[in-house]
């Protein structure tokens, strides 16, 4: 018998006997390693007499294939046997009772902030943030608020020091100044967050939420403001038509200024937005005052625009039929369980902005 036939016979019988994975690996090295029996036969091809060379090479190749196939199926066989043995040994006890767990809920205010951010993002607004603890300058002075303005009063504002230099921001408007000082115009931002005023009754909490809007560019006018708010309110309340009215108002940081009401009626004990003859105030807005632009290093002769401040909690109350604002912040788990949102139960107009 030729050398290669001998190798074949010997290793076929080895591979057919009962061996483990390390023995299979050893066989692999013996045959196909760098100086393995088969590998060295390949190096021999050149020295075989020419008449027999072709047949030798063909035989060698088919022996190589046969041995490799056998090795592969042996490895398979051993692995399957191992898995079967494991399955038979490791039994899962499915009679164990399940562990109880409580799924958290998303607070209606967080949900509403997500929805608002998502709607404004769609029309090109980006999101800014500012600190809750503010300087008097950003909260009042830079916003053109005179020294004798009632908002500066101790009764209205939580000051954090005797000199009235630091305070809990009374609105999100200081983010307007911070944003404009940070970058160059144009600006198109919203800034949701917490705000604080010394106030507490069924519709006022000392801590509440606002979302500021600011859009500054070369040719922005009040028509843009109206269009933007109209779009937002329709999207937010998921209605095709709304009634909206601009009431002249006054804010030191906008000129002209307006408060915006939306029309509603009560049908079967529920609020219906966009119909009826009742009005509800939901935001303050106006064209940014030139003094505010100057304070924020923006040239009022080149740039102008609008700003608005929306009460988030009130929007959440309206949309989700919640009638006491204070319940929002009482941390009553039963309340949250009722009014909160399942993390995966997303409303139809929510477009998946992550916070
Ligand atoms: N900051 C105002 C408030 O808290 C709302 C507002 C924002 C008005 C922006 C005009 C422009 O009442």
mmCIF file of C-alpha atoms and ligand atoms in Angstrom:
data_model
loop_
_atom_site.group_PDB
_atom_site.id
_atom_site.type_symbol
_atom_site.label_atom_id
_atom_site.label_comp_id
_atom_site.label_asym_id
_atom_site.label_seq_id
_atom_site.Cartn_x
_atom_site.Cartn_y
_atom_site.Cartn_z
ATOM 1 C CA UNK A 1 0.000 0.000 0.000
ATOM 2 C CA UNK A 2 1.253 3.522 -0.787
ATOM 3 C CA UNK A 3 2.158 5.888 2.040
ATOM 4 C CA UNK A 4 -0.876 8.044 1.598
ATOM 5 C CA UNK A 5 -3.254 5.094 1.584
ATOM 6 C CA UNK A 6 -1.658 3.930 4.853
ATOM 7 C CA UNK A 7 -2.139 7.337 6.407
ATOM 8 C CA UNK A 8 -5.735 7.309 5.267
ATOM 9 C CA UNK A 9 -6.527 3.887 6.700
ATOM 10 C CA UNK A 10 -4.847 4.628 9.985
ATOM 11 C CA UNK A 11 -6.603 7.950 10.541
ATOM 12 C CA UNK A 12 -10.004 6.837 9.294
ATOM 13 C CA UNK A 13 -10.031 4.154 11.940
ATOM 14 C CA UNK A 14 -8.789 6.608 14.615
ATOM 15 C CA UNK A 15 -11.546 9.052 13.739
ATOM 16 C CA UNK A 16 -14.182 6.384 13.816
ATOM 17 C CA UNK A 17 -13.251 5.248 17.310
ATOM 18 C CA UNK A 18 -14.580 6.948 20.450
ATOM 19 C CA UNK A 19 -12.444 10.063 20.946
ATOM 20 C CA UNK A 20 -12.888 13.439 22.609
ATOM 21 C CA UNK A 21 -12.472 16.938 21.230
ATOM 22 C CA UNK A 22 -8.826 17.304 22.261
ATOM 23 C CA UNK A 23 -7.984 14.070 20.450
ATOM 24 C CA UNK A 24 -9.740 15.344 17.336
ATOM 25 C CA UNK A 25 -7.677 18.503 17.546
ATOM 26 C CA UNK A 26 -4.522 16.447 17.904
ATOM 27 C CA UNK A 27 -5.429 14.489 14.769
ATOM 28 C CA UNK A 28 -5.999 17.734 12.918
ATOM 29 C CA UNK A 29 -2.488 18.897 13.802
ATOM 30 C CA UNK A 30 -0.956 15.496 12.985
ATOM 31 C CA UNK A 31 -2.446 15.592 9.521
ATOM 32 C CA UNK A 32 -2.740 19.220 8.519
ATOM 33 C CA UNK A 33 -0.335 21.089 10.796
ATOM 34 C CA UNK A 34 2.724 22.772 9.309
ATOM 35 C CA UNK A 35 4.687 19.511 9.174
ATOM 36 C CA UNK A 36 1.605 17.315 9.281
ATOM 37 C CA UNK A 37 1.495 13.987 7.443
ATOM 38 C CA UNK A 38 -0.802 15.238 4.698
ATOM 39 C CA UNK A 39 0.796 18.669 4.469
ATOM 40 C CA UNK A 40 4.235 17.101 3.858
ATOM 41 C CA UNK A 41 2.812 14.824 1.176
ATOM 42 C CA UNK A 42 1.735 17.938 -0.683
ATOM 43 C CA UNK A 43 5.300 19.180 -0.581
ATOM 44 C CA UNK A 44 6.330 15.821 -2.107
ATOM 45 C CA UNK A 45 4.271 16.149 -5.261
ATOM 46 C CA UNK A 46 7.186 17.653 -7.180
ATOM 47 C CA UNK A 47 9.465 14.666 -6.528
ATOM 48 C CA UNK A 48 7.030 12.008 -7.766
ATOM 49 C CA UNK A 49 7.955 10.608 -11.199
ATOM 50 C CA UNK A 50 6.180 12.488 -13.890
ATOM 51 C CA UNK A 51 4.090 9.562 -15.148
ATOM 52 C CA UNK A 52 2.498 9.088 -11.740
ATOM 53 C CA UNK A 53 2.403 12.682 -10.554
ATOM 54 C CA UNK A 54 -1.078 13.525 -11.767
ATOM 55 C CA UNK A 55 -2.692 10.482 -10.215
ATOM 56 C CA UNK A 56 -0.737 10.978 -6.975
ATOM 57 C CA UNK A 57 -1.947 14.553 -6.675
ATOM 58 C CA UNK A 58 -5.543 13.564 -7.391
ATOM 59 C CA UNK A 59 -5.435 10.741 -4.825
ATOM 60 C CA UNK A 60 -3.841 13.013 -2.248
ATOM 61 C CA UNK A 61 -6.544 15.638 -2.740
ATOM 62 C CA UNK A 62 -9.399 13.210 -2.367
ATOM 63 C CA UNK A 63 -7.834 11.680 0.776
ATOM 64 C CA UNK A 64 -7.401 15.160 2.203
ATOM 65 C CA UNK A 65 -11.062 15.948 1.514
ATOM 66 C CA UNK A 66 -12.269 12.708 2.987
ATOM 67 C CA UNK A 67 -10.265 13.153 6.191
ATOM 68 C CA UNK A 68 -11.316 16.765 6.586
ATOM 69 C CA UNK A 69 -14.976 15.879 6.147
ATOM 70 C CA UNK A 70 -14.671 13.204 8.718
ATOM 71 C CA UNK A 71 -12.979 15.572 11.175
ATOM 72 C CA UNK A 72 -15.760 18.130 10.709
ATOM 73 C CA UNK A 73 -18.518 15.655 11.283
ATOM 74 C CA UNK A 74 -16.695 14.275 14.318
ATOM 75 C CA UNK A 75 -16.509 17.768 15.850
ATOM 76 C CA UNK A 76 -20.203 18.221 15.165
ATOM 77 C CA UNK A 77 -21.067 14.926 16.711
ATOM 78 C CA UNK A 78 -19.083 15.680 19.884
ATOM 79 C CA UNK A 79 -20.619 19.145 20.279
ATOM 80 C CA UNK A 80 -24.166 17.894 19.821
ATOM 81 C CA UNK A 81 -23.566 15.186 22.390
ATOM 82 C CA UNK A 82 -22.288 17.813 24.856
ATOM 83 C CA UNK A 83 -25.351 20.018 24.382
ATOM 84 C CA UNK A 84 -27.728 17.098 24.799
ATOM 85 C CA UNK A 85 -25.983 16.053 27.971
ATOM 86 C CA UNK A 86 -26.263 19.626 29.353
ATOM 87 C CA UNK A 87 -29.940 19.858 28.473
ATOM 88 C CA UNK A 88 -30.651 16.604 30.221
ATOM 89 C CA UNK A 89 -28.783 17.723 33.364
ATOM 90 C CA UNK A 90 -29.860 21.385 33.706
ATOM 91 C CA UNK A 91 -33.556 21.345 34.421
ATOM 92 C CA UNK A 92 -35.400 24.669 34.815
ATOM 93 C CA UNK A 93 -37.962 24.606 37.580
ATOM 94 C CA UNK A 94 -40.941 26.342 36.007
ATOM 95 C CA UNK A 95 -43.069 25.876 39.102
ATOM 96 C CA UNK A 96 -41.238 28.778 40.885
ATOM 97 C CA UNK A 97 -43.590 31.758 41.392
ATOM 98 C CA UNK A 98 -42.705 34.861 39.301
ATOM 99 C CA UNK A 99 -41.007 37.824 40.980
ATOM 100 C CA UNK A 100 -43.317 40.777 41.384
ATOM 101 C CA UNK A 101 -42.262 44.094 39.844
ATOM 102 C CA UNK A 102 -43.777 47.536 39.558
ATOM 103 C CA UNK A 103 -43.589 49.315 36.249
ATOM 104 C CA UNK A 104 -42.923 53.061 36.510
ATOM 105 C CA UNK A 105 -45.027 55.683 34.766
ATOM 106 C CA UNK A 106 -44.071 58.825 32.894
ATOM 107 C CA UNK A 107 -45.343 61.981 34.629
ATOM 108 C CA UNK A 108 -47.864 63.979 32.535
ATOM 109 C CA UNK A 109 -45.556 67.020 32.677
ATOM 110 C CA UNK A 110 -42.600 65.049 31.285
ATOM 111 C CA UNK A 111 -44.860 63.590 28.654
ATOM 112 C CA UNK A 112 -46.135 67.047 27.697
ATOM 113 C CA UNK A 113 -42.586 68.455 27.505
ATOM 114 C CA UNK A 114 -41.664 65.607 25.173
ATOM 115 C CA UNK A 115 -44.670 66.266 22.981
ATOM 116 C CA UNK A 116 -44.016 70.026 22.829
ATOM 117 C CA UNK A 117 -40.329 69.526 22.034
ATOM 118 C CA UNK A 118 -41.194 67.062 19.340
ATOM 119 C CA UNK A 119 -43.695 69.389 17.638
ATOM 120 C CA UNK A 120 -41.327 72.380 17.625
ATOM 121 C CA UNK A 121 -38.390 70.251 16.475
ATOM 122 C CA UNK A 122 -40.373 69.365 13.376
ATOM 123 C CA UNK A 123 -40.498 73.021 12.355
ATOM 124 C CA UNK A 124 -36.836 73.720 12.925
ATOM 125 C CA UNK A 125 -36.559 74.766 16.579
ATOM 126 C CA UNK A 126 -33.687 73.355 18.579
ATOM 127 C CA UNK A 127 -33.744 72.865 22.327
ATOM 128 C CA UNK A 128 -31.841 74.986 24.865
ATOM 129 C CA UNK A 129 -31.583 74.811 28.617
ATOM 130 C CA UNK A 130 -30.793 77.294 31.339
ATOM 131 C CA UNK A 131 -30.216 77.058 35.108
ATOM 132 C CA UNK A 132 -33.053 77.155 37.664
ATOM 133 C CA UNK A 133 -30.883 79.329 39.922
ATOM 134 C CA UNK A 134 -30.463 82.527 37.941
ATOM 135 C CA UNK A 135 -28.795 85.907 38.288
ATOM 136 C CA UNK A 136 -30.950 88.939 38.719
ATOM 137 C CA UNK A 137 -29.327 90.266 35.521
ATOM 138 C CA UNK A 138 -30.489 87.492 33.183
ATOM 139 C CA UNK A 139 -33.896 87.149 34.819
ATOM 140 C CA UNK A 140 -34.787 90.869 34.912
ATOM 141 C CA UNK A 141 -32.287 93.545 33.880
ATOM 142 C CA UNK A 142 -31.181 92.092 30.545
ATOM 143 C CA UNK A 143 -34.862 91.509 29.814
ATOM 144 C CA UNK A 144 -35.504 95.252 30.020
ATOM 145 C CA UNK A 145 -37.418 94.891 33.296
ATOM 146 C CA UNK A 146 -37.341 98.176 35.234
ATOM 147 C CA UNK A 147 -36.243 98.326 38.868
ATOM 148 C CA UNK A 148 -39.708 99.084 40.109
ATOM 149 C CA UNK A 149 -41.425 96.275 38.219
ATOM 150 C CA UNK A 150 -43.743 94.287 40.541
ATOM 151 C CA UNK A 151 -42.221 90.945 39.448
ATOM 152 C CA UNK A 152 -39.044 91.993 41.261
ATOM 153 C CA UNK A 153 -40.953 92.164 44.502
ATOM 154 C CA UNK A 154 -40.084 89.821 47.378
ATOM 155 C CA UNK A 155 -43.719 88.736 47.365
ATOM 156 C CA UNK A 156 -43.394 87.393 43.844
ATOM 157 C CA UNK A 157 -39.858 86.150 43.536
ATOM 158 C CA UNK A 158 -37.815 83.694 45.587
ATOM 159 C CA UNK A 159 -34.486 85.445 46.190
ATOM 160 C CA UNK A 160 -31.583 83.385 47.389
ATOM 161 C CA UNK A 161 -29.564 86.175 48.990
ATOM 162 C CA UNK A 162 -30.159 89.437 50.778
ATOM 163 C CA UNK A 163 -28.827 91.576 47.943
ATOM 164 C CA UNK A 164 -31.380 90.115 45.561
ATOM 165 C CA UNK A 165 -28.609 89.027 43.208
ATOM 166 C CA UNK A 166 -29.487 85.358 42.812
ATOM 167 C CA UNK A 167 -32.977 83.973 42.585
ATOM 168 C CA UNK A 168 -35.026 81.045 41.383
ATOM 169 C CA UNK A 169 -35.868 82.032 37.829
ATOM 170 C CA UNK A 170 -39.398 83.407 37.577
ATOM 171 C CA UNK A 171 -39.722 82.487 33.902
ATOM 172 C CA UNK A 172 -37.760 80.741 31.143
ATOM 173 C CA UNK A 173 -37.074 84.070 29.391
ATOM 174 C CA UNK A 174 -33.468 84.354 30.748
ATOM 175 C CA UNK A 175 -32.637 81.482 28.370
ATOM 176 C CA UNK A 176 -33.307 83.966 25.532
ATOM 177 C CA UNK A 177 -30.418 86.120 26.755
ATOM 178 C CA UNK A 178 -28.124 83.159 27.465
ATOM 179 C CA UNK A 179 -28.740 81.713 24.003
ATOM 180 C CA UNK A 180 -28.161 84.978 22.159
ATOM 181 C CA UNK A 181 -24.964 85.746 24.067
ATOM 182 C CA UNK A 182 -23.610 82.288 23.290
ATOM 183 C CA UNK A 183 -23.977 82.262 19.521
ATOM 184 C CA UNK A 184 -24.554 84.439 16.464
ATOM 185 C CA UNK A 185 -28.049 85.043 15.000
ATOM 186 C CA UNK A 186 -30.281 83.632 13.534
ATOM 187 C CA UNK A 187 -31.852 81.855 16.519
ATOM 188 C CA UNK A 188 -34.738 79.431 16.512
ATOM 189 C CA UNK A 189 -34.971 77.743 19.877
ATOM 190 C CA UNK A 190 -37.327 76.536 22.555
ATOM 191 C CA UNK A 191 -36.332 76.175 26.203
ATOM 192 C CA UNK A 192 -38.546 74.038 28.427
ATOM 193 C CA UNK A 193 -37.953 73.936 32.170
ATOM 194 C CA UNK A 194 -38.913 74.705 35.754
ATOM 195 C CA UNK A 195 -39.843 78.188 36.920
ATOM 196 C CA UNK A 196 -40.693 79.547 40.381
ATOM 197 C CA UNK A 197 -42.991 82.169 41.829
ATOM 198 C CA UNK A 198 -44.236 82.808 45.307
ATOM 199 C CA UNK A 199 -47.774 81.687 44.564
ATOM 200 C CA UNK A 200 -49.967 78.755 45.581
ATOM 201 C CA UNK A 201 -53.616 77.888 44.964
ATOM 202 C CA UNK A 202 -55.619 75.466 42.816
ATOM 203 C CA UNK A 203 -54.192 76.859 39.575
ATOM 204 C CA UNK A 204 -50.804 78.152 40.806
ATOM 205 C CA UNK A 205 -47.909 76.230 42.295
ATOM 206 C CA UNK A 206 -44.676 77.814 43.593
ATOM 207 C CA UNK A 207 -42.809 75.654 41.096
ATOM 208 C CA UNK A 208 -44.260 75.242 37.635
ATOM 209 C CA UNK A 209 -43.102 74.696 34.058
ATOM 210 C CA UNK A 210 -42.758 76.916 31.036
ATOM 211 C CA UNK A 211 -41.431 76.561 27.561
ATOM 212 C CA UNK A 212 -39.769 79.606 26.075
ATOM 213 C CA UNK A 213 -39.660 80.166 22.335
ATOM 214 C CA UNK A 214 -37.349 82.531 20.488
ATOM 215 C CA UNK A 215 -37.063 83.093 16.762
ATOM 216 C CA UNK A 216 -34.696 85.833 15.584
ATOM 217 C CA UNK A 217 -33.746 86.411 11.960
ATOM 218 C CA UNK A 218 -33.653 89.219 9.406
ATOM 219 C CA UNK A 219 -37.318 89.427 8.388
ATOM 220 C CA UNK A 220 -39.363 87.909 11.162
ATOM 221 C CA UNK A 221 -42.692 89.593 11.887
ATOM 222 C CA UNK A 222 -45.784 89.041 13.975
ATOM 223 C CA UNK A 223 -47.369 86.982 11.190
ATOM 224 C CA UNK A 224 -44.666 84.370 11.714
ATOM 225 C CA UNK A 225 -45.424 84.342 15.433
ATOM 226 C CA UNK A 226 -49.102 83.798 14.776
ATOM 227 C CA UNK A 227 -48.479 81.065 12.204
ATOM 228 C CA UNK A 228 -46.073 79.258 14.491
ATOM 229 C CA UNK A 229 -48.422 79.310 17.513
ATOM 230 C CA UNK A 230 -51.395 78.320 15.411
ATOM 231 C CA UNK A 231 -49.502 75.326 14.060
ATOM 232 C CA UNK A 232 -48.271 74.346 17.500
ATOM 233 C CA UNK A 233 -51.678 74.488 19.196
ATOM 234 C CA UNK A 234 -53.346 72.427 16.474
ATOM 235 C CA UNK A 235 -50.627 69.799 16.610
ATOM 236 C CA UNK A 236 -50.591 69.691 20.385
ATOM 237 C CA UNK A 237 -54.334 69.279 20.816
ATOM 238 C CA UNK A 238 -54.573 67.082 17.726
ATOM 239 C CA UNK A 239 -57.342 69.169 16.132
ATOM 240 C CA UNK A 240 -57.733 70.556 12.584
ATOM 241 C CA UNK A 241 -59.189 73.894 13.606
ATOM 242 C CA UNK A 242 -58.653 76.122 16.601
ATOM 243 C CA UNK A 243 -59.946 79.460 17.769
ATOM 244 C CA UNK A 244 -57.104 81.664 18.895
ATOM 245 C CA UNK A 245 -57.096 85.287 19.973
ATOM 246 C CA UNK A 246 -54.268 87.745 20.585
ATOM 247 C CA UNK A 247 -55.051 90.141 23.434
ATOM 248 C CA UNK A 248 -52.849 93.237 23.725
ATOM 249 C CA UNK A 249 -50.733 92.968 26.841
ATOM 250 C CA UNK A 250 -47.488 94.189 28.310
ATOM 251 C CA UNK A 251 -44.155 92.541 28.961
ATOM 252 C CA UNK A 252 -41.047 94.703 29.377
ATOM 253 C CA UNK A 253 -39.080 92.424 27.039
ATOM 254 C CA UNK A 254 -41.468 92.448 24.046
ATOM 255 C CA UNK A 255 -43.049 95.244 22.018
ATOM 256 C CA UNK A 256 -45.783 94.834 20.990
ATOM 257 C CA UNK A 257 -46.842 92.193 23.492
ATOM 258 C CA UNK A 258 -49.837 89.908 23.561
ATOM 259 C CA UNK A 259 -51.468 87.198 25.563
ATOM 260 C CA UNK A 260 -52.957 84.349 23.619
ATOM 261 C CA UNK A 261 -56.253 82.687 24.451
ATOM 262 C CA UNK A 262 -57.704 79.590 22.864
ATOM 263 C CA UNK A 263 -61.415 78.956 22.424
ATOM 264 C CA UNK A 264 -63.071 76.001 24.143
ATOM 265 C CA UNK A 265 -66.350 74.656 25.415
ATOM 266 C CA UNK A 266 -67.428 72.052 27.916
ATOM 267 C CA UNK A 267 -69.274 69.117 26.322
ATOM 268 C CA UNK A 268 -70.537 66.276 28.531
ATOM 269 C CA UNK A 269 -68.294 67.452 31.337
ATOM 270 C CA UNK A 270 -65.213 67.443 29.098
ATOM 271 C CA UNK A 271 -63.198 70.325 27.663
ATOM 272 C CA UNK A 272 -63.346 70.521 23.863
ATOM 273 C CA UNK A 273 -60.587 72.702 22.412
ATOM 274 C CA UNK A 274 -61.248 74.747 19.280
ATOM 275 C CA UNK A 275 -64.997 75.175 19.605
ATOM 276 C CA UNK A 276 -67.389 77.191 21.751
ATOM 277 C CA UNK A 277 -67.233 80.733 23.084
ATOM 278 C CA UNK A 278 -65.164 80.409 26.223
ATOM 279 C CA UNK A 279 -61.554 81.618 26.254
ATOM 280 C CA UNK A 280 -58.557 80.319 28.116
ATOM 281 C CA UNK A 281 -55.201 82.057 28.406
ATOM 282 C CA UNK A 282 -52.268 79.795 27.612
ATOM 283 C CA UNK A 283 -49.265 81.953 26.815
ATOM 284 C CA UNK A 284 -47.585 85.348 26.625
ATOM 285 C CA UNK A 285 -45.687 86.531 23.581
ATOM 286 C CA UNK A 286 -44.539 89.448 21.460
ATOM 287 C CA UNK A 287 -41.833 90.907 19.251
ATOM 288 C CA UNK A 288 -38.507 90.949 21.095
ATOM 289 C CA UNK A 289 -37.782 94.474 22.418
ATOM 290 C CA UNK A 290 -34.798 96.197 20.741
ATOM 291 C CA UNK A 291 -33.266 96.817 24.194
ATOM 292 C CA UNK A 292 -33.255 93.071 24.846
ATOM 293 C CA UNK A 293 -31.475 92.449 21.541
ATOM 294 C CA UNK A 294 -28.883 95.128 22.409
ATOM 295 C CA UNK A 295 -28.313 93.603 25.843
ATOM 296 C CA UNK A 296 -27.756 90.264 24.147
ATOM 297 C CA UNK A 297 -25.286 91.747 21.616
ATOM 298 C CA UNK A 298 -27.629 91.395 18.646
ATOM 299 C CA UNK A 299 -28.004 94.404 16.332
ATOM 300 C CA UNK A 300 -31.702 95.400 16.388
ATOM 301 C CA UNK A 301 -31.324 97.237 13.072
ATOM 302 C CA UNK A 302 -30.398 93.981 11.344
ATOM 303 C CA UNK A 303 -32.271 91.381 13.319
ATOM 304 C CA UNK A 304 -35.673 91.053 14.857
ATOM 305 C CA UNK A 305 -38.063 88.346 15.908
ATOM 306 C CA UNK A 306 -40.601 86.995 18.302
ATOM 307 C CA UNK A 307 -40.622 85.260 21.657
ATOM 308 C CA UNK A 308 -43.252 83.390 23.590
ATOM 309 C CA UNK A 309 -43.639 81.704 26.964
ATOM 310 C CA UNK A 310 -46.132 78.874 27.300
ATOM 311 C CA UNK A 311 -47.413 77.435 30.585
ATOM 312 C CA UNK A 312 -46.707 73.728 30.263
ATOM 313 C CA UNK A 313 -48.662 72.519 33.285
ATOM 314 C CA UNK A 314 -51.805 74.230 32.097
ATOM 315 C CA UNK A 315 -51.484 72.618 28.667
ATOM 316 C CA UNK A 316 -51.037 69.223 30.299
ATOM 317 C CA UNK A 317 -54.120 69.809 32.488
ATOM 318 C CA UNK A 318 -56.185 70.759 29.453
ATOM 319 C CA UNK A 319 -55.061 67.948 27.208
ATOM 320 C CA UNK A 320 -55.282 65.215 29.790
ATOM 321 C CA UNK A 321 -58.309 66.442 31.777
ATOM 322 C CA UNK A 322 -56.531 67.030 35.093
ATOM 323 C CA UNK A 323 -58.198 69.724 37.185
ATOM 324 C CA UNK A 324 -55.937 70.381 40.174
ATOM 325 C CA UNK A 325 -52.460 71.692 39.427
ATOM 326 C CA UNK A 326 -51.177 70.911 42.918
ATOM 327 C CA UNK A 327 -51.687 67.177 42.382
ATOM 328 C CA UNK A 328 -48.923 67.345 39.771
ATOM 329 C CA UNK A 329 -46.316 67.922 42.438
ATOM 330 C CA UNK A 330 -47.603 65.963 45.421
ATOM 331 C CA UNK A 331 -45.760 62.794 44.424
ATOM 332 C CA UNK A 332 -48.765 60.589 45.135
ATOM 333 C CA UNK A 333 -47.987 57.281 43.540
ATOM 334 C CA UNK A 334 -51.690 56.417 43.101
ATOM 335 C CA UNK A 335 -52.202 59.665 41.183
ATOM 336 C CA UNK A 336 -49.227 58.953 38.942
ATOM 337 C CA UNK A 337 -50.472 55.462 38.322
ATOM 338 C CA UNK A 338 -53.758 56.880 37.098
ATOM 339 C CA UNK A 339 -52.587 59.901 35.100
ATOM 340 C CA UNK A 340 -49.091 58.748 34.137
ATOM 341 C CA UNK A 341 -48.081 57.256 30.816
ATOM 342 C CA UNK A 342 -46.718 53.870 30.004
ATOM 343 C CA UNK A 343 -43.245 54.269 28.571
ATOM 344 C CA UNK A 344 -44.311 52.482 25.415
ATOM 345 C CA UNK A 345 -47.824 53.869 25.147
ATOM 346 C CA UNK A 346 -47.012 56.863 22.966
ATOM 347 C CA UNK A 347 -49.725 59.282 21.862
ATOM 348 C CA UNK A 348 -50.411 59.663 18.148
ATOM 349 C CA UNK A 349 -48.652 63.006 17.690
ATOM 350 C CA UNK A 350 -45.527 61.967 19.567
ATOM 351 C CA UNK A 351 -42.630 61.595 17.180
ATOM 352 C CA UNK A 352 -40.102 60.050 19.424
ATOM 353 C CA UNK A 353 -37.810 62.770 20.669
ATOM 354 C CA UNK A 354 -35.576 61.416 23.409
ATOM 355 C CA UNK A 355 -34.908 63.564 26.357
HETATM 356 N N1 LIG B 1 -41.944 85.379 30.452
HETATM 357 C C1 LIG B 1 -43.348 85.716 30.313
HETATM 358 C C2 LIG B 1 -44.071 85.189 31.547
HETATM 359 O O1 LIG B 1 -43.544 84.399 32.278
HETATM 360 C C3 LIG B 1 -43.941 85.104 29.074
HETATM 361 C C4 LIG B 1 -43.349 85.648 27.820
HETATM 362 C C5 LIG B 1 -42.278 85.042 27.222
HETATM 363 C C6 LIG B 1 -43.902 86.788 27.235
HETATM 364 C C7 LIG B 1 -41.749 85.555 26.058
HETATM 365 C C8 LIG B 1 -43.380 87.307 26.083
HETATM 366 C C9 LIG B 1 -42.307 86.682 25.497
HETATM 367 O O2 LIG B 1 -45.216 85.547 31.794
#
